[in-house]
Tab-separated table of C-alpha atoms in Angstrom:
chain	number	residue	atom	x	y	z
T	1	MET	CA	35.429	-3.677	-2.890
T	2	LYS	CA	36.741	-2.692	0.924
T	3	ILE	CA	37.180	0.997	0.329
T	4	LEU	CA	33.587	1.080	-1.398
T	5	GLU	CA	31.891	-0.792	1.606
T	6	ALA	CA	34.062	1.443	4.166
T	7	LEU	CA	32.945	4.728	2.187
T	8	GLY	CA	28.709	3.070	1.688
T	9	THR	CA	29.124	2.482	6.226
T	10	ILE	CA	30.517	6.465	6.265
T	11	ALA	CA	27.549	7.710	4.518
T	12	GLY	CA	24.946	5.910	5.807
T	13	LYS	CA	25.915	6.503	9.539
T	14	TYR	CA	26.182	9.952	9.149
T	15	PHE	CA	23.407	10.338	6.191
T	16	ALA	CA	21.294	13.219	7.675
T	17	PHE	CA	24.569	15.219	8.123
T	18	TRP	CA	25.553	14.611	3.843
T	19	VAL	CA	21.213	15.170	3.624
T	20	ILE	CA	21.912	18.718	4.951
T	21	ALA	CA	24.955	19.524	3.587
T	22	ILE	CA	23.195	19.038	0.065
T	23	ALA	CA	20.911	20.844	0.761
T	24	LEU	CA	22.671	23.569	1.827
T	25	ILE	CA	24.880	22.998	-1.764
T	26	ALA	CA	22.234	22.886	-3.937
T	27	PHE	CA	19.872	25.838	-2.097
T	28	ILE	CA	22.717	28.614	-1.807
T	29	ALA	CA	23.731	27.725	-6.079
T	30	PRO	CA	21.184	25.747	-7.141
T	31	THR	CA	21.713	25.812	-10.941
T	32	PRO	CA	24.774	23.064	-11.408
T	33	PHE	CA	21.887	20.979	-9.417
T	34	LEU	CA	18.456	21.981	-11.657
T	35	ALA	CA	19.222	19.269	-14.443
T	36	LEU	CA	19.001	16.533	-12.239
T	37	GLY	CA	15.398	16.558	-11.109
T	38	SER	CA	14.350	14.589	-14.607
T	39	TYR	CA	16.019	11.709	-13.577
T	40	ILE	CA	14.922	11.275	-9.565
T	41	THR	CA	12.108	8.162	-11.223
T	42	ILE	CA	15.190	6.711	-12.510
T	43	LEU	CA	17.640	6.956	-9.064
T	44	LEU	CA	14.147	5.944	-6.762
T	45	GLY	CA	14.285	2.489	-8.712
T	46	VAL	CA	17.551	2.600	-8.461
T	47	VAL	CA	17.742	2.359	-4.370
T	48	MET	CA	14.550	0.160	-4.829
T	49	PHE	CA	16.312	-2.334	-7.251
T	50	GLY	CA	18.802	-2.206	-4.201
T	51	ILE	CA	16.521	-2.954	-1.165
T	52	GLY	CA	15.239	-5.781	-3.684
T	53	LEU	CA	18.335	-7.555	-4.316
T	54	THR	CA	18.594	-7.865	-0.007
T	55	LEU	CA	15.328	-8.483	0.421
T	56	LYS	CA	14.807	-12.215	1.939
T	57	PRO	CA	11.584	-14.637	2.092
T	58	VAL	CA	12.108	-14.842	5.931
T	59	ASP	CA	11.363	-11.174	6.031
T	60	PHE	CA	7.093	-11.909	5.481
T	61	LYS	CA	7.468	-14.702	8.043
T	62	ILE	CA	6.158	-13.361	11.098
T	63	VAL	CA	3.363	-12.194	8.691
T	64	LEU	CA	1.919	-15.612	9.160
T	65	THR	CA	3.409	-16.414	12.610
T	66	ASN	CA	2.350	-13.597	14.146
T	67	PRO	CA	-0.129	-11.056	12.102
T	68	LEU	CA	-1.413	-9.408	14.681
T	69	PRO	CA	1.225	-6.404	15.292
T	70	VAL	CA	2.061	-6.362	11.390
T	71	PHE	CA	-1.759	-5.476	10.397
T	72	VAL	CA	-1.880	-3.488	13.267
T	73	GLY	CA	1.306	-1.205	12.441
T	74	VAL	CA	0.457	-1.144	8.938
T	75	GLY	CA	-3.121	0.127	9.496
T	76	ALA	CA	-1.576	2.262	12.304
T	77	GLN	CA	0.377	3.999	9.519
T	78	PHE	CA	-1.751	4.510	6.341
T	79	ILE	CA	-4.394	5.696	9.113
T	80	ILE	CA	-2.782	7.786	11.703
T	81	MET	CA	0.057	9.490	9.126
T	82	PRO	CA	-2.512	10.748	6.337
T	83	LEU	CA	-5.051	12.412	8.390
T	84	VAL	CA	-2.729	13.434	10.807
T	85	ALA	CA	-0.944	15.342	7.802
T	86	PHE	CA	-4.432	16.083	6.299
T	87	GLY	CA	-5.049	18.175	9.944
T	88	LEU	CA	-1.852	20.074	10.242
T	89	ALA	CA	-2.024	20.817	6.153
T	90	LEU	CA	-5.641	22.798	7.402
T	91	LEU	CA	-4.929	23.504	10.903
T	92	LEU	CA	-1.847	25.467	9.802
T	93	LYS	CA	-3.548	26.665	6.438
T	94	LEU	CA	-0.832	25.467	4.152
T	95	PRO	CA	-0.971	26.528	0.663
T	96	PRO	CA	-2.728	24.033	-1.420
T	97	GLU	CA	0.690	22.515	-3.720
T	98	LEU	CA	2.131	22.445	0.027
T	99	ALA	CA	-0.911	21.350	1.487
T	100	ALA	CA	-0.867	18.192	-0.973
T	101	GLY	CA	2.775	17.553	-0.153
T	102	LEU	CA	2.546	17.202	3.378
T	103	VAL	CA	-0.453	14.632	3.112
T	104	LEU	CA	1.418	13.042	0.019
T	105	LEU	CA	4.448	12.078	2.781
T	106	GLY	CA	1.907	11.215	4.764
T	107	SER	CA	0.343	8.386	2.864
T	108	VAL	CA	3.736	7.458	1.067
T	109	PRO	CA	4.613	3.505	2.823
T	110	GLY	CA	7.571	3.484	5.355
T	111	GLY	CA	11.038	4.288	4.775
T	112	THR	CA	13.774	1.356	5.171
T	113	ALA	CA	15.742	3.569	7.487
T	114	SER	CA	13.446	2.877	9.999
T	115	ASN	CA	14.600	-0.926	10.116
T	116	VAL	CA	17.951	0.268	11.738
T	117	MET	CA	16.350	2.474	13.991
T	118	VAL	CA	13.751	-0.030	15.603
T	119	TYR	CA	17.500	-2.387	15.631
T	120	LEU	CA	19.535	0.481	18.021
T	121	ALA	CA	16.579	0.835	19.778
T	122	LYS	CA	16.360	-2.860	20.815
T	123	GLY	CA	12.817	-2.786	19.082
T	124	ASN	CA	11.471	-5.961	17.045
T	125	LEU	CA	13.310	-5.876	14.109
T	126	ALA	CA	11.703	-8.816	12.284
T	127	LEU	CA	8.120	-6.495	12.957
T	128	SER	CA	10.030	-3.322	11.551
T	129	VAL	CA	10.975	-5.191	8.348
T	130	ALA	CA	7.722	-7.205	7.691
T	131	MET	CA	5.631	-3.742	7.938
T	132	THR	CA	8.359	-2.055	5.673
T	133	SER	CA	8.128	-4.654	3.055
T	134	LEU	CA	3.925	-5.213	3.316
T	135	SER	CA	3.398	-1.599	3.448
T	136	THR	CA	5.686	-0.661	0.394
T	137	LEU	CA	3.762	-3.706	-1.891
T	138	LEU	CA	0.314	-1.900	-0.689
T	139	ALA	CA	1.513	0.907	-1.553
T	140	PRO	CA	0.706	1.001	-5.728
T	141	VAL	CA	-3.306	1.100	-4.192
T	142	ILE	CA	-3.140	2.442	-1.325
T	143	THR	CA	-1.512	5.511	-1.830
T	144	PRO	CA	-3.458	6.997	-4.655
T	145	LEU	CA	-6.632	6.186	-2.821
T	146	LEU	CA	-5.469	8.186	0.177
T	147	LEU	CA	-4.253	10.989	-2.131
T	148	LEU	CA	-8.026	11.013	-3.499
T	149	LEU	CA	-9.961	11.235	-0.627
T	150	LEU	CA	-8.331	13.976	1.190
T	151	ALA	CA	-5.331	15.719	-0.828
T	152	GLY	CA	-7.641	16.180	-3.930
T	153	GLN	CA	-9.495	19.752	-2.827
T	154	TRP	CA	-6.278	21.233	-3.069
T	155	LEU	CA	-4.449	19.442	-6.209
T	156	PRO	CA	-6.174	17.056	-9.037
T	157	VAL	CA	-5.067	13.274	-8.766
T	158	ASP	CA	-4.947	10.924	-10.573
T	159	PRO	CA	-4.217	7.235	-8.684
T	160	VAL	CA	-4.789	5.104	-11.927
T	161	SER	CA	-1.277	7.716	-13.509
T	162	MET	CA	-0.433	7.528	-10.036
T	163	PHE	CA	-0.833	3.675	-9.417
T	164	LYS	CA	1.220	3.016	-12.524
T	165	SER	CA	4.550	5.630	-11.245
T	166	ILE	CA	4.346	3.241	-7.931
T	167	LEU	CA	4.339	0.255	-9.361
T	168	GLN	CA	7.388	1.642	-11.961
T	169	VAL	CA	9.318	3.428	-9.482
T	170	ILE	CA	8.988	0.779	-6.325
T	171	ILE	CA	7.375	-2.644	-7.479
T	172	ILE	CA	9.096	-3.535	-10.603
T	173	PRO	CA	12.630	-2.445	-9.374
T	174	ILE	CA	12.253	-4.617	-6.345
T	175	ALA	CA	10.937	-7.061	-8.297
T	176	LEU	CA	14.039	-7.026	-10.404
T	177	GLY	CA	16.492	-6.958	-7.886
T	178	PHE	CA	14.928	-10.062	-5.629
T	179	ILE	CA	15.432	-12.189	-8.989
T	180	VAL	CA	18.612	-10.750	-9.603
T	181	GLN	CA	19.700	-12.232	-6.282
T	182	LYS	CA	18.123	-15.759	-6.712
T	183	VAL	CA	19.338	-16.021	-10.388
T	184	LEU	CA	22.786	-14.928	-10.255
T	185	PRO	CA	23.456	-15.066	-5.896
T	186	LYS	CA	27.092	-15.035	-5.656
T	187	ALA	CA	27.542	-11.853	-8.065
T	188	VAL	CA	24.874	-10.330	-5.962
T	189	GLU	CA	27.085	-11.603	-2.368
T	190	LYS	CA	29.976	-9.863	-4.087
T	191	SER	CA	28.840	-6.861	-5.270
T	192	ILE	CA	26.322	-6.158	-2.229
T	193	SER	CA	28.627	-4.324	0.013
T	194	VAL	CA	28.240	-1.377	-2.550
T	195	VAL	CA	24.655	-1.188	-2.597
T	196	PRO	CA	24.085	1.087	0.209
T	197	LEU	CA	26.452	3.751	-1.113
T	198	ILE	CA	25.140	3.705	-4.223
T	199	SER	CA	21.371	4.255	-2.749
T	200	VAL	CA	22.749	7.195	-0.479
T	201	ALA	CA	24.516	9.008	-3.269
T	202	ALA	CA	21.288	8.866	-5.251
T	203	ILE	CA	19.142	9.842	-2.602
T	204	LEU	CA	21.362	12.900	-2.379
T	205	ILE	CA	20.760	13.235	-5.487
T	206	ILE	CA	17.030	13.251	-5.148
T	207	VAL	CA	17.628	15.576	-2.565
T	208	SER	CA	19.447	18.393	-4.157
T	209	ALA	CA	17.501	18.309	-7.312
T	210	VAL	CA	14.389	18.977	-5.547
T	211	THR	CA	15.887	21.454	-2.864
T	212	ALA	CA	17.666	23.377	-6.428
T	213	ALA	CA	14.182	23.736	-8.083
T	214	ASN	CA	12.362	25.052	-4.749
T	215	ALA	CA	15.145	27.165	-3.804
T	216	GLY	CA	13.109	30.258	-3.827
T	217	ASN	CA	10.631	28.619	-2.375
T	218	VAL	CA	12.174	27.194	0.902
T	219	ALA	CA	13.262	30.894	1.264
T	220	SER	CA	9.917	32.031	1.753
T	221	SER	CA	7.881	28.454	3.075
T	222	GLY	CA	10.712	26.691	4.396
T	223	LEU	CA	10.011	27.545	8.265
T	224	ILE	CA	6.220	26.978	7.805
T	225	VAL	CA	6.864	23.947	5.730
T	226	PHE	CA	9.835	22.191	8.758
T	227	ILE	CA	6.791	22.703	10.965
T	228	ALA	CA	4.151	20.974	9.623
T	229	VAL	CA	6.767	17.892	8.868
T	230	PHE	CA	8.174	17.877	12.634
T	231	LEU	CA	5.073	18.118	14.392
T	232	HIS	CA	3.881	15.104	11.703
T	233	ASN	CA	6.615	12.851	12.451
T	234	GLY	CA	6.156	13.804	16.505
T	235	ILE	CA	2.776	13.162	16.269
T	236	GLY	CA	3.033	10.225	14.385
T	237	LEU	CA	6.038	8.231	16.515
T	238	LEU	CA	3.467	9.250	19.635
T	239	LEU	CA	0.655	7.404	18.205
T	240	GLY	CA	2.195	4.605	16.780
T	241	TYR	CA	3.313	4.346	20.097
T	242	PHE	CA	0.362	4.479	22.379
T	243	THR	CA	-1.750	3.073	19.604
T	244	ALA	CA	0.323	-0.033	20.260
T	245	VAL	CA	0.262	0.257	23.841
T	246	LEU	CA	-3.940	-0.182	23.810
T	247	LEU	CA	-3.661	-3.217	21.725
T	248	GLY	CA	-1.615	-4.729	24.612
T	249	LEU	CA	2.097	-5.083	22.960
T	250	ASN	CA	4.862	-5.604	24.213
T	251	GLU	CA	7.711	-2.762	24.588
T	252	ASN	CA	9.524	-4.187	21.888
T	253	ASP	CA	6.401	-4.413	19.752
T	254	ARG	CA	5.719	-0.455	20.466
T	255	ARG	CA	9.012	1.169	19.704
T	256	ALA	CA	8.819	-0.814	16.568
T	257	ILE	CA	5.573	0.157	15.368
T	258	SER	CA	6.052	3.552	16.647
T	259	LEU	CA	9.135	4.315	14.296
T	260	GLU	CA	7.742	2.450	11.051
T	261	VAL	CA	4.588	4.966	11.797
T	262	GLY	CA	6.132	7.825	12.157
T	263	MET	CA	9.279	7.666	9.496
T	264	GLN	CA	7.891	7.616	5.846
T	265	ASN	CA	9.610	6.753	2.622
T	266	SER	CA	10.726	10.228	1.968
T	267	GLY	CA	11.988	9.120	-1.521
T	268	LEU	CA	9.275	7.974	-2.887
T	269	GLY	CA	7.065	11.385	-1.632
T	270	VAL	CA	9.816	13.511	-3.751
T	271	ALA	CA	9.735	11.647	-6.718
T	272	LEU	CA	5.106	10.951	-6.314
T	273	ALA	CA	4.853	15.255	-5.719
T	274	THR	CA	7.471	15.686	-8.313
T	275	ALA	CA	5.372	13.792	-11.350
T	276	HIS	CA	1.889	14.173	-10.141
T	277	PHE	CA	2.085	17.617	-8.423
T	278	SER	CA	4.803	20.173	-8.494
T	279	PRO	CA	8.594	20.763	-7.215
T	280	LEU	CA	6.927	22.847	-4.514
T	281	ALA	CA	4.296	19.734	-3.262
T	282	ALA	CA	7.991	18.055	-3.173
T	283	LEU	CA	9.346	20.208	-0.537
T	284	PRO	CA	7.896	18.411	2.661
T	285	SER	CA	9.033	14.776	1.399
T	286	VAL	CA	12.375	16.700	0.809
T	287	TRP	CA	11.906	17.677	4.352
T	288	GLY	CA	10.778	14.548	5.737
T	289	ALA	CA	14.039	12.952	4.088
T	290	ILE	CA	16.405	15.134	6.575
T	291	TRP	CA	14.206	15.411	9.863
T	292	HIS	CA	13.102	11.823	10.032
T	293	ASN	CA	16.799	10.757	9.621
T	294	ILE	CA	17.070	13.066	12.728
T	295	SER	CA	14.876	12.556	14.879
T	296	GLY	CA	14.682	8.500	14.517
T	297	PRO	CA	18.461	8.166	15.461
T	298	ILE	CA	17.591	10.462	19.165
T	299	LEU	CA	14.443	8.480	20.155
T	300	ALA	CA	16.550	5.118	18.871
T	301	THR	CA	19.722	6.335	21.133
T	302	ILE	CA	16.999	7.120	24.491
T	303	TRP	CA	15.642	3.500	23.536
T	304	SER	CA	18.922	1.904	23.527
T	305	LYS	CA	19.780	2.917	26.853
T	306	LYS	CA	16.162	1.278	28.791
T	307	PRO	CA	15.289	-2.342	28.628
T	308	THR	CA	12.342	-3.880	26.975
T	309	ASN	CA	10.237	-6.814	28.233
T	310	LEU	CA	11.207	-9.543	25.283
T	311	GLU	CA	13.314	-12.376	27.034
T	312	ASN	CA	13.995	-13.827	23.750
T	313	THR	CA	16.004	-11.897	21.500
T	314	GLU	CA	18.140	-13.902	19.172
T	315	PRO	CA	15.416	-13.876	16.211
T	316	GLU	CA	16.557	-10.236	15.948
T	317	LEU	CA	20.147	-10.535	16.920
T	318	SER	CA	20.934	-13.045	14.019
T	319	ARG	CA	19.418	-10.695	11.028
T	320	ASP	CA	22.658	-8.358	12.292
T	321	LYS	CA	24.582	-9.081	9.406
T	322	ASP	CA	20.960	-8.064	6.849
T	323	LEU	CA	20.037	-5.130	8.826
T	324	THR	CA	22.860	-3.873	7.892
T	325	LEU	CA	22.488	-4.548	4.372
T	326	VAL	CA	18.801	-3.557	3.878
T	327	GLY	CA	19.151	-0.585	6.467
T	328	LYS	CA	21.245	1.481	4.862
T	329	HIS	CA	18.819	1.990	1.786
T	330	GLN	CA	17.288	5.135	3.563
T	331	ASP	CA	14.494	6.426	2.533
């Protein structure tokens, strides 16, 4: 068990490296990975089940005690990122499938890798976890509606079908994980250390499957998609931060909202794009899985060296152990 826990720590710490490596391998030799495409939905469900195993009621406490930053952050996430994606798709004149895929990446909820980045950046961890959890719970309704409004001009969108898909791959697995945690707490406590390794492995398989299916498209459209994802992420981080500034929130909240707004659940984007659009539409989310786990650590490192104005950090520090488990379920 200790060996698996150590492997999980290594896999989580160098997640961006592993994603880039598996993407390169799948791009150079796609054939062995093509058959994995049919397992994308199941694998994402496994990742979400792992999150459910670590989810705690305290994650939502801040929604009741200090709701303003949470609602501001989640509102900014579901307004800024979809609209920025829509604008970039028009500005860069992306082909229909890539345009819809970029809007999809902007319309999915926050990814849990952002929780790790917020902690490292000395931001408000409780706010970050609450934003991730709340945006995920809202996703079955908000994500399909955003796609219908913004991506419908490029590709047909079936919001009811997408609603069902998000329930199946996100909400139900998380709920099952939460139930198992409550019913079998001792068993979960003993095995929880291997969950990060399983989650990272699942995401790597998803990335390899989509990259293999898009090997030809990466060669022809990879650069423009990367530019779009790079700009989308950067603008999201910037606007998320200044939204919090305009509303007078403190520096800890600003950092949390910035990283939450800028980093999406790329795994969900891949699964939804593959199921409802095409493998090509999943390409922006694949790049997102790679780039978000590069830009996030860079920004977190810069911020970690700068003091914040929060005097009492004990509530966040007390969640260090939980963060180790939750945060390693990379998006």
